[in-house]
XYZ file of C-alpha atoms in Angstrom:
510
model
C 130.535 207.369 98.134
C 133.176 209.044 100.162
C 134.955 212.351 100.137
C 137.194 214.352 102.407
C 135.910 217.660 101.120
C 133.767 219.510 103.657
C 132.962 222.893 102.083
C 130.382 223.869 104.691
C 133.243 224.190 107.159
C 133.939 227.613 105.696
C 130.333 228.599 106.396
C 130.854 227.811 110.096
C 128.213 225.117 110.171
C 128.300 221.356 110.218
C 128.602 219.691 106.830
C 125.580 218.366 105.016
C 125.781 214.600 105.452
C 123.498 213.491 102.633
C 125.075 210.817 100.455
C 124.558 212.788 97.252
C 126.158 215.958 98.622
C 129.097 214.017 100.075
C 129.701 212.518 96.662
C 129.279 215.676 94.696
C 131.356 217.990 96.886
C 134.216 216.095 97.409
C 145.650 211.587 102.223
C 165.455 198.659 112.916
C 165.233 202.298 111.176
C 162.712 203.512 113.731
C 165.405 203.641 116.383
C 167.277 206.113 114.214
C 164.060 208.014 113.596
C 163.517 208.339 117.310
C 166.801 210.189 117.629
C 166.048 212.412 114.638
C 162.506 213.482 115.481
C 163.126 215.169 118.829
C 160.994 218.239 118.293
C 159.875 220.635 115.626
C 162.511 223.280 116.315
C 165.294 220.732 115.902
C 163.729 219.117 112.842
C 163.230 222.336 110.966
C 166.572 223.892 111.749
C 164.744 227.162 112.303
C 164.419 228.828 115.687
C 161.195 230.473 116.696
C 159.368 231.158 119.908
C 156.279 229.060 120.405
C 153.056 231.041 120.251
C 150.922 231.190 123.394
C 149.024 228.119 124.589
C 151.330 225.690 122.837
C 152.744 222.488 124.252
C 156.448 222.260 123.464
C 157.611 219.272 121.383
C 158.766 216.326 123.449
C 161.784 214.134 122.847
C 160.683 210.662 121.886
C 162.606 207.462 121.323
C 160.518 204.431 120.371
C 160.851 201.208 122.319
C 161.756 197.994 120.470
C 158.091 197.012 120.779
C 157.095 200.287 119.116
C 159.583 199.643 116.321
C 158.050 196.245 115.680
C 154.474 197.526 115.864
C 154.946 200.467 113.492
C 157.001 198.374 111.086
C 154.227 195.786 110.977
C 151.584 198.469 110.474
C 153.505 200.046 107.615
C 153.954 196.773 105.759
C 150.322 195.753 106.179
C 149.131 199.162 105.007
C 151.393 198.987 101.953
C 149.952 195.554 101.161
C 146.482 197.087 100.954
C 147.580 199.233 98.019
C 149.455 196.409 96.330
C 146.579 193.939 96.607
C 143.696 196.307 95.896
C 145.101 197.779 92.666
C 143.886 196.242 89.427
C 147.047 194.728 87.885
C 145.684 195.374 84.381
C 144.928 199.087 84.833
C 146.561 200.201 88.083
C 143.275 201.703 89.281
C 142.670 201.461 93.038
C 139.238 201.294 94.660
C 137.870 203.834 97.079
C 137.442 201.013 99.594
C 138.584 197.408 99.686
C 137.749 194.584 100.046
C 134.114 195.536 100.725
C 133.389 197.482 97.522
C 135.497 197.316 94.394
C 133.099 198.902 91.921
C 134.247 202.503 92.278
C 137.864 203.442 91.808
C 139.298 206.547 93.438
C 141.843 208.736 91.662
C 142.985 209.932 95.104
C 143.689 206.322 96.082
C 145.755 206.004 92.910
C 147.867 209.000 93.960
C 148.595 207.408 97.315
C 149.220 204.067 95.612
C 151.788 205.441 93.167
C 153.692 206.739 96.191
C 153.196 203.487 98.084
C 155.081 201.528 95.424
C 158.194 203.641 95.976
C 157.916 203.013 99.712
C 157.592 199.322 98.921
C 160.908 199.455 97.070
C 162.627 201.286 99.905
C 161.334 198.815 102.503
C 161.995 195.778 100.261
C 158.352 194.729 100.245
C 158.615 194.536 96.452
C 161.444 194.827 93.938
C 162.117 198.005 92.007
C 161.167 196.177 88.822
C 157.779 195.240 90.273
C 157.209 198.865 91.204
C 158.288 200.064 87.758
C 155.893 197.693 86.001
C 152.912 198.533 88.217
C 153.644 202.251 87.921
C 153.947 202.102 84.129
C 150.677 200.190 83.879
C 148.965 202.867 85.943
C 150.405 205.903 84.179
C 149.823 204.480 80.698
C 146.200 203.741 81.554
C 145.556 207.134 83.134
C 147.121 208.924 80.170
C 144.948 207.092 77.630
C 141.642 207.584 79.461
C 139.341 209.923 77.490
C 139.266 213.605 78.418
C 136.253 215.507 77.097
C 133.136 217.381 78.231
C 130.649 214.543 77.731
C 128.657 213.295 80.708
C 129.235 209.568 80.254
C 132.112 209.018 77.820
C 134.949 210.660 79.729
C 137.255 210.047 82.672
C 138.150 213.706 82.972
C 138.341 217.075 81.305
C 141.056 219.744 80.990
C 143.499 217.311 82.613
C 141.375 216.927 85.749
C 139.819 213.577 86.642
C 136.449 212.634 88.026
C 136.427 211.800 91.718
C 135.338 208.194 91.129
C 135.810 206.047 88.036
C 134.010 202.861 87.061
C 136.364 199.956 87.689
C 135.255 198.198 84.506
C 135.619 201.071 82.046
C 137.680 203.765 83.758
C 134.942 206.279 82.898
C 133.013 208.605 85.224
C 131.169 206.407 87.700
C 127.753 208.112 87.481
C 126.120 211.541 86.986
C 126.502 212.433 90.669
C 130.301 212.429 90.409
C 132.123 215.729 90.030
C 135.316 216.528 88.177
C 137.332 216.984 91.359
C 140.116 219.509 91.773
C 141.344 218.080 95.100
C 141.215 214.430 94.074
C 143.129 215.328 90.926
C 145.695 217.084 93.134
C 146.094 213.950 95.263
C 146.620 211.949 92.086
C 149.154 214.477 90.806
C 151.140 214.311 94.051
C 151.644 210.623 93.292
C 152.485 211.436 89.680
C 155.153 213.939 90.772
C 156.540 211.407 93.220
C 157.002 209.001 90.304
C 158.671 211.747 88.281
C 161.299 212.204 90.982
C 161.726 208.659 92.276
C 162.253 206.757 89.027
C 165.449 208.457 87.893
C 167.436 205.548 86.463
C 168.630 205.672 82.861
C 166.456 202.823 81.574
C 163.782 202.839 78.900
C 161.034 202.030 81.402
C 161.991 204.692 83.922
C 162.400 207.263 81.148
C 158.863 206.437 80.063
C 157.635 206.894 83.639
C 159.184 210.356 83.708
C 157.719 211.251 80.329
C 154.215 210.073 81.239
C 154.406 211.870 84.576
C 155.296 215.112 82.805
C 152.497 214.656 80.307
C 149.842 213.918 82.916
C 150.843 216.791 85.154
C 151.294 219.367 82.405
C 147.877 218.517 80.950
C 146.070 219.806 84.056
C 144.641 223.229 83.206
C 144.632 224.926 86.598
C 143.693 228.259 85.035
C 140.464 226.746 83.769
C 139.495 225.795 87.368
C 140.343 229.319 88.636
C 137.402 231.616 89.319
C 137.388 235.407 88.695
C 138.412 236.148 92.300
C 141.474 233.852 91.831
C 140.202 231.051 94.078
C 140.027 227.518 92.729
C 136.661 225.839 92.387
C 136.129 222.530 94.133
C 135.001 220.972 90.885
C 132.889 220.922 87.750
C 130.277 218.752 86.096
C 128.804 218.679 82.576
C 125.333 219.059 84.084
C 125.953 222.032 86.380
C 129.237 223.655 85.397
C 131.572 224.824 88.157
C 130.594 224.043 91.728
C 129.667 227.099 93.810
C 132.132 226.078 96.535
C 135.733 227.278 96.457
C 139.014 226.297 98.054
C 139.378 229.026 100.621
C 141.047 228.852 104.019
C 143.416 226.374 105.634
C 142.668 222.798 104.591
C 144.006 220.054 102.354
C 143.506 222.623 99.575
C 147.004 223.888 100.408
C 148.495 221.277 98.077
C 146.135 222.298 95.291
C 147.448 225.855 95.190
C 151.096 224.834 95.502
C 150.765 222.456 92.553
C 148.928 225.076 90.499
C 151.501 227.752 91.334
C 154.343 225.366 90.524
C 153.571 224.679 86.903
C 154.605 227.046 84.099
C 151.819 225.593 81.921
C 148.252 226.650 82.794
C 149.508 227.819 86.194
C 148.236 230.327 88.741
C 149.793 233.553 89.946
C 150.714 234.346 93.594
C 147.493 236.348 93.995
C 145.671 233.006 94.219
C 147.670 232.052 97.307
C 146.639 235.312 98.919
C 143.002 234.615 98.048
C 143.310 231.195 99.691
C 144.760 232.785 102.854
C 142.015 235.382 103.150
C 139.974 233.670 105.885
C 142.867 232.361 107.987
C 142.620 235.041 110.650
C 139.072 233.932 111.457
C 140.275 230.408 112.225
C 143.438 231.191 114.155
C 142.941 230.843 117.894
C 142.970 228.606 120.940
C 141.207 225.269 121.062
C 141.733 222.700 123.822
C 144.961 224.205 125.055
C 146.578 224.826 121.686
C 146.779 228.028 119.663
C 146.795 227.214 115.962
C 145.160 227.613 112.568
C 142.116 225.421 112.992
C 140.594 222.819 110.716
C 138.332 220.363 112.518
C 139.122 216.932 110.932
C 142.748 215.834 111.111
C 142.952 214.859 107.434
C 143.181 218.551 106.586
C 146.386 218.716 108.627
C 147.818 215.564 107.029
C 147.237 215.409 103.280
C 149.486 218.201 102.041
C 152.165 217.272 104.583
C 152.227 213.662 103.417
C 154.195 214.777 100.333
C 155.450 218.299 101.040
C 158.021 219.002 103.751
C 156.797 222.118 105.558
C 159.328 221.846 108.383
C 161.208 225.114 108.810
C 159.751 226.908 105.796
C 157.194 229.684 106.119
C 155.052 231.994 104.086
C 154.479 235.479 105.471
C 151.175 234.595 107.107
C 152.413 231.690 109.214
C 155.685 233.518 109.881
C 153.678 236.284 111.542
C 152.411 233.673 114.013
C 155.924 232.580 114.972
C 155.578 228.991 113.734
C 155.526 226.931 110.545
C 152.677 224.817 109.133
C 154.270 221.614 110.434
C 154.155 222.986 113.977
C 150.573 224.060 113.315
C 149.624 220.473 112.478
C 151.421 219.180 115.561
C 149.297 221.492 117.697
C 146.137 220.281 115.975
C 147.056 216.727 116.955
C 147.581 217.748 120.580
C 144.261 219.618 120.586
C 142.500 216.452 119.486
C 144.195 214.402 122.180
C 143.283 217.041 124.775
C 139.679 216.992 123.544
C 139.511 213.226 124.074
C 140.865 213.608 127.605
C 138.304 216.326 128.339
C 135.599 214.265 126.592
C 132.761 216.806 126.819
C 130.399 214.404 125.055
C 131.061 211.630 127.588
C 131.797 209.121 124.858
C 132.893 205.676 125.953
C 136.567 204.744 125.592
C 138.017 208.229 125.064
C 141.263 208.897 126.932
C 144.817 210.138 126.427
C 145.672 207.114 124.280
C 142.339 206.572 122.529
C 141.489 209.491 120.289
C 141.249 210.652 116.703
C 138.527 212.454 114.765
C 138.615 212.831 110.998
C 136.459 211.972 107.985
C 135.694 208.273 108.296
C 133.069 205.574 108.279
C 130.610 205.320 111.155
C 127.993 202.947 112.575
C 125.203 204.441 110.478
C 122.686 207.257 110.564
C 120.718 206.058 113.571
C 119.448 207.326 116.913
C 119.465 204.953 119.871
C 119.712 204.921 123.649
C 123.106 204.060 125.092
C 123.686 203.955 128.865
C 120.535 205.970 129.466
C 121.454 208.674 126.937
C 119.894 209.341 123.562
C 122.700 209.253 121.015
C 122.654 210.048 117.330
C 125.281 208.179 115.323
C 126.485 208.937 111.821
C 127.562 206.972 108.776
C 130.482 208.367 106.750
C 131.078 211.870 108.092
C 133.718 214.561 108.533
C 134.185 214.308 112.294
C 136.473 216.772 114.002
C 136.965 219.424 116.624
C 137.976 223.018 116.043
C 136.920 226.641 115.908
C 135.209 225.978 112.576
C 132.934 223.254 113.962
C 132.825 220.217 116.224
C 131.236 216.972 115.122
C 131.616 213.842 117.203
C 129.515 210.706 117.603
C 132.085 208.598 119.476
C 133.658 207.192 116.301
C 137.462 206.962 116.336
C 139.511 206.621 113.139
C 143.020 205.123 113.546
C 144.200 207.131 110.547
C 143.853 210.259 112.693
C 146.716 209.056 114.897
C 148.472 206.988 112.223
C 148.623 209.897 109.787
C 149.971 212.097 112.597
C 152.958 209.965 113.560
C 155.386 212.369 111.904
C 153.869 215.359 113.729
C 153.715 213.999 117.271
C 155.074 210.445 117.576
C 155.177 210.751 121.362
C 151.363 210.701 121.507
C 150.440 209.107 118.156
C 152.380 205.862 118.603
C 151.056 205.194 122.139
C 147.563 205.774 120.747
C 148.107 203.235 117.965
C 149.552 200.761 120.444
C 146.614 201.190 122.828
C 143.958 200.908 120.130
C 145.575 197.771 118.744
C 145.852 196.239 122.224
C 142.284 197.040 123.331
C 140.364 196.619 120.091
C 142.740 194.788 117.772
C 140.703 191.603 117.544
C 138.125 193.557 115.554
C 140.007 196.472 114.010
C 143.503 195.178 113.153
C 143.971 192.639 110.407
C 145.645 191.770 107.138
C 145.839 195.392 105.999
C 146.465 197.054 109.348
C 143.781 199.152 111.032
C 140.232 199.040 109.725
C 138.854 202.452 108.921
C 137.133 203.199 112.243
C 135.418 201.908 115.376
C 132.982 203.208 117.969
C 133.183 202.012 121.604
C 129.918 203.824 122.406
C 127.822 201.915 119.867
C 126.622 198.545 121.148
C 124.468 195.815 119.701
C 123.621 192.206 120.368
C 126.601 190.919 118.397
C 129.515 192.726 120.042
C 130.387 195.275 122.680
C 131.286 197.995 120.173
C 130.965 198.779 116.503
C 133.960 198.122 114.250
C 134.265 198.814 110.536
C 134.900 195.916 108.182
C 136.763 197.717 105.431
C 139.655 200.006 104.529
C 139.574 203.314 102.632
C 142.433 204.329 100.353
C 142.290 207.962 101.436
C 142.690 206.864 105.073
C 145.288 204.155 104.440
C 147.435 206.611 102.494
C 148.229 209.071 105.307
C 149.193 206.202 107.612
C 151.654 204.735 105.121
C 153.228 207.976 103.912
C 153.516 209.666 107.286
C 154.913 206.602 109.038
C 157.606 206.412 106.372
C 158.266 210.132 106.629
C 158.757 209.700 110.351
C 161.026 206.702 109.892
C 163.233 208.104 107.149
C 161.828 211.281 105.563
C 161.742 209.307 102.305
C 158.645 210.814 100.659
C 159.602 214.334 101.757
C 163.145 213.898 100.448
C 161.879 212.623 97.111
C 159.417 215.478 96.712
C 162.031 218.080 97.645
C 163.609 217.221 94.299
C 160.446 218.239 92.437
C 160.890 221.493 90.539
C 157.100 221.869 90.573
C 156.901 221.703 94.356
C 159.858 224.031 94.852
C 158.551 226.584 92.367
C 155.054 226.405 93.847
C 156.337 227.069 97.346
C 158.473 229.960 96.175
C 155.588 231.450 94.192
C 153.468 231.249 97.348
C 156.134 233.219 99.203
C 157.680 230.422 101.251
C 161.218 231.012 102.420
C 163.854 229.644 104.776
C 164.905 226.110 105.622
C 165.592 223.718 102.795
C 164.155 226.165 100.239
C 167.161 228.456 100.762
C 169.228 226.109 98.605
C 166.925 226.449 95.595
C 165.564 229.980 95.949
C 167.685 231.244 93.035
C 166.960 228.389 90.627
C 165.092 229.497 87.482
C 161.555 228.244 86.939
C 162.634 226.765 83.597
C 163.882 223.689 85.414
C 160.288 222.465 85.449
C 160.093 219.814 82.761
C 157.622 220.180 79.948
C 156.091 217.602 77.675
C 158.358 215.166 75.875
C-alpha cells in the first residue's frame, strides 16, 4: 500500500518504512511553450531579486526531438488513466497493471483532470470525457458516507485512502480516512466543475455533482484545536496524531479548506501551517529555498494551482514565489546527483530524481565491494529535513518538474529513456522507478514493472501545464481556488484581477 504522506519529516527523522505505517499515514505546441517558459520572472510577470545561492532561470527552447519525446510521453501517460479506470465506476487503481484490487481516490483526482487533457490533445472526444467523468462523479457521490468500519467509503465528505475495487468500500481496517487523498480527489472535482461549462444536460450534471461532492467535505471537522488539519481519521482510533504542518503537498489542503464557504477554515489555519517554515528555509546543494526532501511535495499543489507571480507574506519576505521555490528544489536535486555523496551508480547531471516511489525491496547486499541497504516503497529525497537515498531514481521526479525547470528536466527524461528505456519505458510511458546500483543475475539493474497513479499524475499534468498552461488556466476560473488563495493572504499576479470579487461567487449545492 502506498502513500506520499511522510509525517516523520516534521520530526526531523527518516520516515518509518513499515508497510502498515505507510498505509495508515498517508500528484507542435511545445515549440510555442519553449518561447513562453523562458524563466520564472518572465512567466510570473512579477519582478523580484533572487535570494542568495539561487541559480537564475535559463532560457530554453525544445528541439524537434524533444517535442516528439514529450508529446509521446504525455499521450502514453494519459492512456494509463484511460485504460486503468473501471468503465463501470470510474475508480482508478493505486497501481496498474500489476495490482488492481485497491483503488486510490488520489488516482481518481488525477484521472478526472486527465480526461480534460485528453480532450484538449484530441486523445479522446469531449463526449467520451463527459461520459467517463459522469460515471465517476455519480459513483463517488452515491458511495456510503458513515462512521462504520466496514460499510463506508468515507465520512464527513472525506474518503478513505484506498477503496475496494469490487465494492467501493474501505479496503481494510488499516486504511485511514485521508485528508490529503481527499484533497487530491477534490482538485480533480474542481477541475471538472470549471472545464465542463457547456449548456448541455450532461455538463450541467457534472457541475452539479462537482458542487455537491466538494461542498460535502467538512473541513472544520478535520481541524484540530490549534487550527491545524489532521492527516486523517479512523473508526478504530479517531483522529491521527499527525498534523499538516510545514511546507509540503498539504498546501493544497489548506487552500481548498479556506476556499469553501461551507465547513471552511479561517486564515488562522494558514498561519498555523506556516509556523515551522523558518526551520526549513536554507541552503541545500547550492540552492536557498523552503525545503521538503521528496520532489512530490513540490509538485502536487502546483499541478493544479498556478503559483507563478503570486505570494503570501511569508514567501514574499524571501523575495520569491512558491513556483520559484519549487524550481530551486529541482536544481538542488540535480546538484545532489552530480555531487553523488553516496557514490550511487548512474547518477549524473541528466540522471537524477528522488521522490516517494517503488524500490528494489527491503534488502541488504554487497554491490561493488560496498554493503548497501535497499528499500521497497519509500519517501526518498534530499533536503534540510532529511536525506534518504538508496540509488533508486523515479522518472516522475523529473517528469513532474518539467514546468519548473524544463532546461534540466527534459534532458533528464531524454537521457533516462535513451539509457534505460528498454526496461523502463513502455505502453504507459515511464515505469515508476529504476535502480542502476541494484544488480542481479537477470539484468544489470533493477527496473520496476508497474505504474502508480500518484506518480503518473504529476507527469501528465505538469507536462501539459508546460506546453499550454491548460490545467492552471482552468483552475484559475475556480472561485474556490481564488477565494482560498485570497483567504491565505496571497496577492499580486493573476489574483489582482479577482481580489475584489465577493466570496458568494462560490457555488453551493444545487
